[in-house]
Amino acid sequence: MTSNLSKGMKTTSANLNRRQFLKITASGTSVAAIGFPTIISSRVLGAGAPSKLIQIAQIGCGRIATDMDMPGVLKHPTLARIVAVADFDSKRADLARRRIEQSYEKSVSQRVAVKAYGDYREIIARQDIDAVMISTPDHWHAQPVVEAALAGKDIYVQKPLSMTIAEGRLVSDVARAQKRVLQIGSQQRSTARFHRACELVRNGVIGRLKSVQIGLPIDPSGGNAAEMPVPANLNYDAWLGCTPRVHYTEDRVHPQTDDPKKLFGRPGWLRLNAYTCGMITGWGSHHVDISHWGMGAELTGPIAVDAKAAWPGADSFWDVHGKYSVKLTYANGVITTISDELPNGVRFEGEDGWIWVSRGSMNSTQGLNASDPKLLRIPDAELKTRLRKSPNWDHHLDWLEAIRERKEAVTNAETGHRSNTACVISWIGMKLSRPLKWDAEKEQFDDDEANRMLHRPEREPYGAFNAAKKAGFTKFKSLQSNRA
């Protein structure tokens, strides 16, 4: 292995390859002591870099990848190319490969060879891959993010950032230490109406903020728990990952059908607590991110949570929460209420008025309202606090430009971790059904049982902590205090 493994890897003093780095970190030498390498591929920052294409791989080829993430990059063929895909379901991987190749035949009038993999780790091992998009089930977010960051790849990962607080802290620590550009799939930050609402609130146009109301949907109970043969095209053990080994049934994973209209329907894993926390993190991570952005709490979080929820009975296979009500208290006195009985969206209430924002139709002017419509027409020149704008209101373009310019994306690892934390502690509060105090700095409850829910056991050899440990990252505080 040469000392220039990553084609442009640099330290403040000398070239340092990954094997040398892992030896140093495993020995206990601090990152600061050696000047942590900024691992940047020559494709991005080498000679003539502005004309180079960012080489991207897609990890996970399901519903979100097909509807959002792959199209988000495919529309920028002069900036980046998707050259590889991976999925534990070979049918999905092959379908993604063919769609990408067909897209480039139309957009650039040439054949772009795309390789499909059954094991995403083969993609991460490729030195010609600059960045990865991770569009996997929630329980498969943290591990590939950690592995990609350690391999010097930039990352786009779907929300929520992690299943647990411990995973989220680890991911943020590793991404920051590796100086990776990481974008969370919280695309509402790259939407004009959400940006406008948050900017107005941050500038005090509704007076001192008193409360935030967030409306989210719920998932149904039900599902078929009957054991079924594992499809030949699915690596089921790998799909389970760090979660316990259990029998296969289609309603646990995703649709297996030749009907293109149903192939990417809403998958069963979205309704099972082994693989997600339910709508409180699924939609919640979107709207809580906006509430944090509007109140200026992106790098902190609540100080208390009081939550209640209805849970499915024993006759339901799907076990995520049903109806729910959450109250989050912040240090600035703002009370955030989250409930399925509120209109879907975010309502900021101040001493002098309110602003409400929701998706509505993402391409229309609907979804933004105020107690006085004049509040929405305040000229930009009168706003002292300005928030980051994504170029052309394009979330994937924001990520690509952040890679090229080596700057943070509009939703980075730490802000994504903090918004998801508010959702996960809400889920813990819903499970325990009693008020809890939360220390946002120490990331600990005042309750031992609640603290035990900050992490989940990992089934070896899978899991973000197992991956970090294998790579020699044993000195992070998150590994010391939150290891299951």
PDB file of C-alpha atoms in Angstrom, residues 80-194:
ATOM      1  CA  ALA A  80     -21.470  14.221 -10.904  1.00  0.00           C
ATOM      2  CA  ARG A  81     -22.051  10.699 -12.181  1.00  0.00           C
ATOM      3  CA  ILE A  82     -23.559   7.728 -10.383  1.00  0.00           C
ATOM      4  CA  VAL A  83     -21.229   4.885 -11.365  1.00  0.00           C
ATOM      5  CA  ALA A  84     -22.184   2.129  -8.899  1.00  0.00           C
ATOM      6  CA  VAL A  85     -25.179   0.875  -6.929  1.00  0.00           C
ATOM      7  CA  ALA A  86     -25.594  -1.607  -4.089  1.00  0.00           C
ATOM      8  CA  ASP A  87     -28.556  -3.319  -2.469  1.00  0.00           C
ATOM      9  CA  PHE A  88     -29.065  -6.510  -0.476  1.00  0.00           C
ATOM     10  CA  ASP A  89     -31.911  -7.196  -2.932  1.00  0.00           C
ATOM     11  CA  SER A  90     -30.302  -8.022  -6.296  1.00  0.00           C
ATOM     12  CA  LYS A  91     -33.486  -7.187  -8.232  1.00  0.00           C
ATOM     13  CA  ARG A  92     -33.491  -3.666  -6.833  1.00  0.00           C
ATOM     14  CA  ALA A  93     -29.790  -3.187  -7.513  1.00  0.00           C
ATOM     15  CA  ASP A  94     -30.132  -4.341 -11.124  1.00  0.00           C
ATOM     16  CA  LEU A  95     -33.205  -2.186 -11.713  1.00  0.00           C
ATOM     17  CA  ALA A  96     -31.361   0.864 -10.364  1.00  0.00           C
ATOM     18  CA  ARG A  97     -28.369   0.112 -12.571  1.00  0.00           C
ATOM     19  CA  ARG A  98     -30.526  -0.035 -15.695  1.00  0.00           C
ATOM     20  CA  ARG A  99     -32.431   3.144 -14.808  1.00  0.00           C
ATOM     21  CA  ILE A 100     -29.234   5.099 -14.261  1.00  0.00           C
ATOM     22  CA  GLU A 101     -27.664   3.910 -17.506  1.00  0.00           C
ATOM     23  CA  GLN A 102     -30.839   4.784 -19.430  1.00  0.00           C
ATOM     24  CA  SER A 103     -30.929   8.220 -17.811  1.00  0.00           C
ATOM     25  CA  TYR A 104     -27.389   9.035 -18.919  1.00  0.00           C
ATOM     26  CA  GLU A 105     -28.070   7.793 -22.442  1.00  0.00           C
ATOM     27  CA  LYS A 106     -30.728  10.504 -22.636  1.00  0.00           C
ATOM     28  CA  SER A 107     -28.986  13.311 -20.732  1.00  0.00           C
ATOM     29  CA  VAL A 108     -25.407  13.033 -22.009  1.00  0.00           C
ATOM     30  CA  SER A 109     -26.002  10.899 -25.106  1.00  0.00           C
ATOM     31  CA  GLN A 110     -23.453   8.319 -24.110  1.00  0.00           C
ATOM     32  CA  ARG A 111     -23.280   5.035 -22.282  1.00  0.00           C
ATOM     33  CA  VAL A 112     -22.150   5.317 -18.663  1.00  0.00           C
ATOM     34  CA  ALA A 113     -21.280   1.911 -17.239  1.00  0.00           C
ATOM     35  CA  VAL A 114     -22.831   1.373 -13.810  1.00  0.00           C
ATOM     36  CA  LYS A 115     -21.808  -1.619 -11.704  1.00  0.00           C
ATOM     37  CA  ALA A 116     -24.284  -3.299  -9.340  1.00  0.00           C
ATOM     38  CA  TYR A 117     -23.153  -4.857  -6.053  1.00  0.00           C
ATOM     39  CA  GLY A 118     -24.789  -7.067  -3.459  1.00  0.00           C
ATOM     40  CA  ASP A 119     -22.372  -5.860  -0.764  1.00  0.00           C
ATOM     41  CA  TYR A 120     -21.980  -2.090  -0.386  1.00  0.00           C
ATOM     42  CA  ARG A 121     -18.597  -2.550   1.279  1.00  0.00           C
ATOM     43  CA  GLU A 122     -17.136  -3.327  -2.139  1.00  0.00           C
ATOM     44  CA  ILE A 123     -18.231   0.153  -3.194  1.00  0.00           C
ATOM     45  CA  ILE A 124     -16.665   1.769  -0.138  1.00  0.00           C
ATOM     46  CA  ALA A 125     -13.399  -0.034  -0.911  1.00  0.00           C
ATOM     47  CA  ARG A 126     -13.243   1.502  -4.404  1.00  0.00           C
ATOM     48  CA  GLN A 127     -10.716   4.327  -4.475  1.00  0.00           C
ATOM     49  CA  ASP A 128     -12.359   5.930  -7.521  1.00  0.00           C
ATOM     50  CA  ILE A 129     -15.611   6.568  -5.626  1.00  0.00           C
ATOM     51  CA  ASP A 130     -15.681  10.072  -4.143  1.00  0.00           C
ATOM     52  CA  ALA A 131     -19.064  10.024  -2.410  1.00  0.00           C
ATOM     53  CA  VAL A 132     -21.993   7.784  -1.514  1.00  0.00           C
ATOM     54  CA  MET A 133     -25.728   8.262  -1.152  1.00  0.00           C
ATOM     55  CA  ILE A 134     -27.239   6.078   1.563  1.00  0.00           C
ATOM     56  CA  SER A 135     -30.980   5.478   1.091  1.00  0.00           C
ATOM     57  CA  THR A 136     -31.431   2.413   3.276  1.00  0.00           C
ATOM     58  CA  PRO A 137     -33.869   1.464   6.071  1.00  0.00           C
ATOM     59  CA  ASP A 138     -33.296   3.442   9.275  1.00  0.00           C
ATOM     60  CA  HIS A 139     -31.425   0.633  11.038  1.00  0.00           C
ATOM     61  CA  TRP A 140     -28.910   0.670   8.174  1.00  0.00           C
ATOM     62  CA  HIS A 141     -28.052   4.396   8.254  1.00  0.00           C
ATOM     63  CA  ALA A 142     -25.301   4.709  10.857  1.00  0.00           C
ATOM     64  CA  GLN A 143     -23.010   1.813   9.923  1.00  0.00           C
ATOM     65  CA  PRO A 144     -22.376   2.676   6.252  1.00  0.00           C
ATOM     66  CA  VAL A 145     -21.997   6.355   7.168  1.00  0.00           C
ATOM     67  CA  VAL A 146     -19.219   5.475   9.618  1.00  0.00           C
ATOM     68  CA  GLU A 147     -17.549   3.110   7.141  1.00  0.00           C
ATOM     69  CA  ALA A 148     -17.783   5.594   4.272  1.00  0.00           C
ATOM     70  CA  ALA A 149     -16.376   8.422   6.394  1.00  0.00           C
ATOM     71  CA  LEU A 150     -13.460   6.254   7.492  1.00  0.00           C
ATOM     72  CA  ALA A 151     -12.769   5.464   3.842  1.00  0.00           C
ATOM     73  CA  GLY A 152     -12.651   9.164   2.949  1.00  0.00           C
ATOM     74  CA  LYS A 153     -15.993   9.363   1.135  1.00  0.00           C
ATOM     75  CA  ASP A 154     -18.397  12.280   1.320  1.00  0.00           C
ATOM     76  CA  ILE A 155     -21.913  11.252   2.249  1.00  0.00           C
ATOM     77  CA  TYR A 156     -25.577  11.933   1.614  1.00  0.00           C
ATOM     78  CA  VAL A 157     -27.747   9.945   4.027  1.00  0.00           C
ATOM     79  CA  GLN A 158     -31.486   9.821   4.361  1.00  0.00           C
ATOM     80  CA  LYS A 159     -33.098  10.971   7.577  1.00  0.00           C
ATOM     81  CA  PRO A 160     -33.301  10.070  10.389  1.00  0.00           C
ATOM     82  CA  LEU A 161     -29.537  10.085  10.858  1.00  0.00           C
ATOM     83  CA  SER A 162     -29.614   7.148  13.271  1.00  0.00           C
ATOM     84  CA  MET A 163     -31.831   4.786  15.244  1.00  0.00           C
ATOM     85  CA  THR A 164     -30.353   5.764  18.625  1.00  0.00           C
ATOM     86  CA  ILE A 165     -28.753   8.738  20.354  1.00  0.00           C
ATOM     87  CA  ALA A 166     -25.525   6.766  20.772  1.00  0.00           C
ATOM     88  CA  GLU A 167     -25.326   6.004  17.042  1.00  0.00           C
ATOM     89  CA  GLY A 168     -26.022   9.617  16.153  1.00  0.00           C
ATOM     90  CA  ARG A 169     -23.285  10.916  18.412  1.00  0.00           C
ATOM     91  CA  LEU A 170     -20.819   8.417  16.938  1.00  0.00           C
ATOM     92  CA  VAL A 171     -21.734   9.351  13.361  1.00  0.00           C
ATOM     93  CA  SER A 172     -21.328  13.064  14.049  1.00  0.00           C
ATOM     94  CA  ASP A 173     -18.007  12.511  15.811  1.00  0.00           C
ATOM     95  CA  VAL A 174     -16.584  10.387  12.993  1.00  0.00           C
ATOM     96  CA  ALA A 175     -17.826  12.666  10.198  1.00  0.00           C
ATOM     97  CA  ARG A 176     -16.336  15.696  11.920  1.00  0.00           C
ATOM     98  CA  ALA A 177     -13.011  13.992  12.676  1.00  0.00           C
ATOM     99  CA  GLN A 178     -12.723  12.766   9.078  1.00  0.00           C
ATOM    100  CA  LYS A 179     -13.710  16.194   7.718  1.00  0.00           C
ATOM    101  CA  ARG A 180     -16.398  14.671   5.528  1.00  0.00           C
ATOM    102  CA  VAL A 181     -19.113  16.626   3.761  1.00  0.00           C
ATOM    103  CA  LEU A 182     -22.311  15.018   5.029  1.00  0.00           C
ATOM    104  CA  GLN A 183     -25.797  16.006   3.951  1.00  0.00           C
ATOM    105  CA  ILE A 184     -28.922  14.724   5.716  1.00  0.00           C
ATOM    106  CA  GLY A 185     -31.975  14.081   3.532  1.00  0.00           C
ATOM    107  CA  SER A 186     -33.919  16.837   5.337  1.00  0.00           C
ATOM    108  CA  GLN A 187     -34.829  18.543   2.077  1.00  0.00           C
ATOM    109  CA  GLN A 188     -37.251  20.994   3.676  1.00  0.00           C
ATOM    110  CA  ARG A 189     -34.231  23.198   4.449  1.00  0.00           C
ATOM    111  CA  SER A 190     -33.761  23.499   0.707  1.00  0.00           C
ATOM    112  CA  THR A 191     -37.365  24.601   0.115  1.00  0.00           C
ATOM    113  CA  ALA A 192     -38.150  28.297  -0.208  1.00  0.00           C
ATOM    114  CA  ARG A 193     -41.199  28.392   2.074  1.00  0.00           C
ATOM    115  CA  PHE A 194     -39.489  26.631   4.984  1.00  0.00           C
TER     116      PHE A 194
END
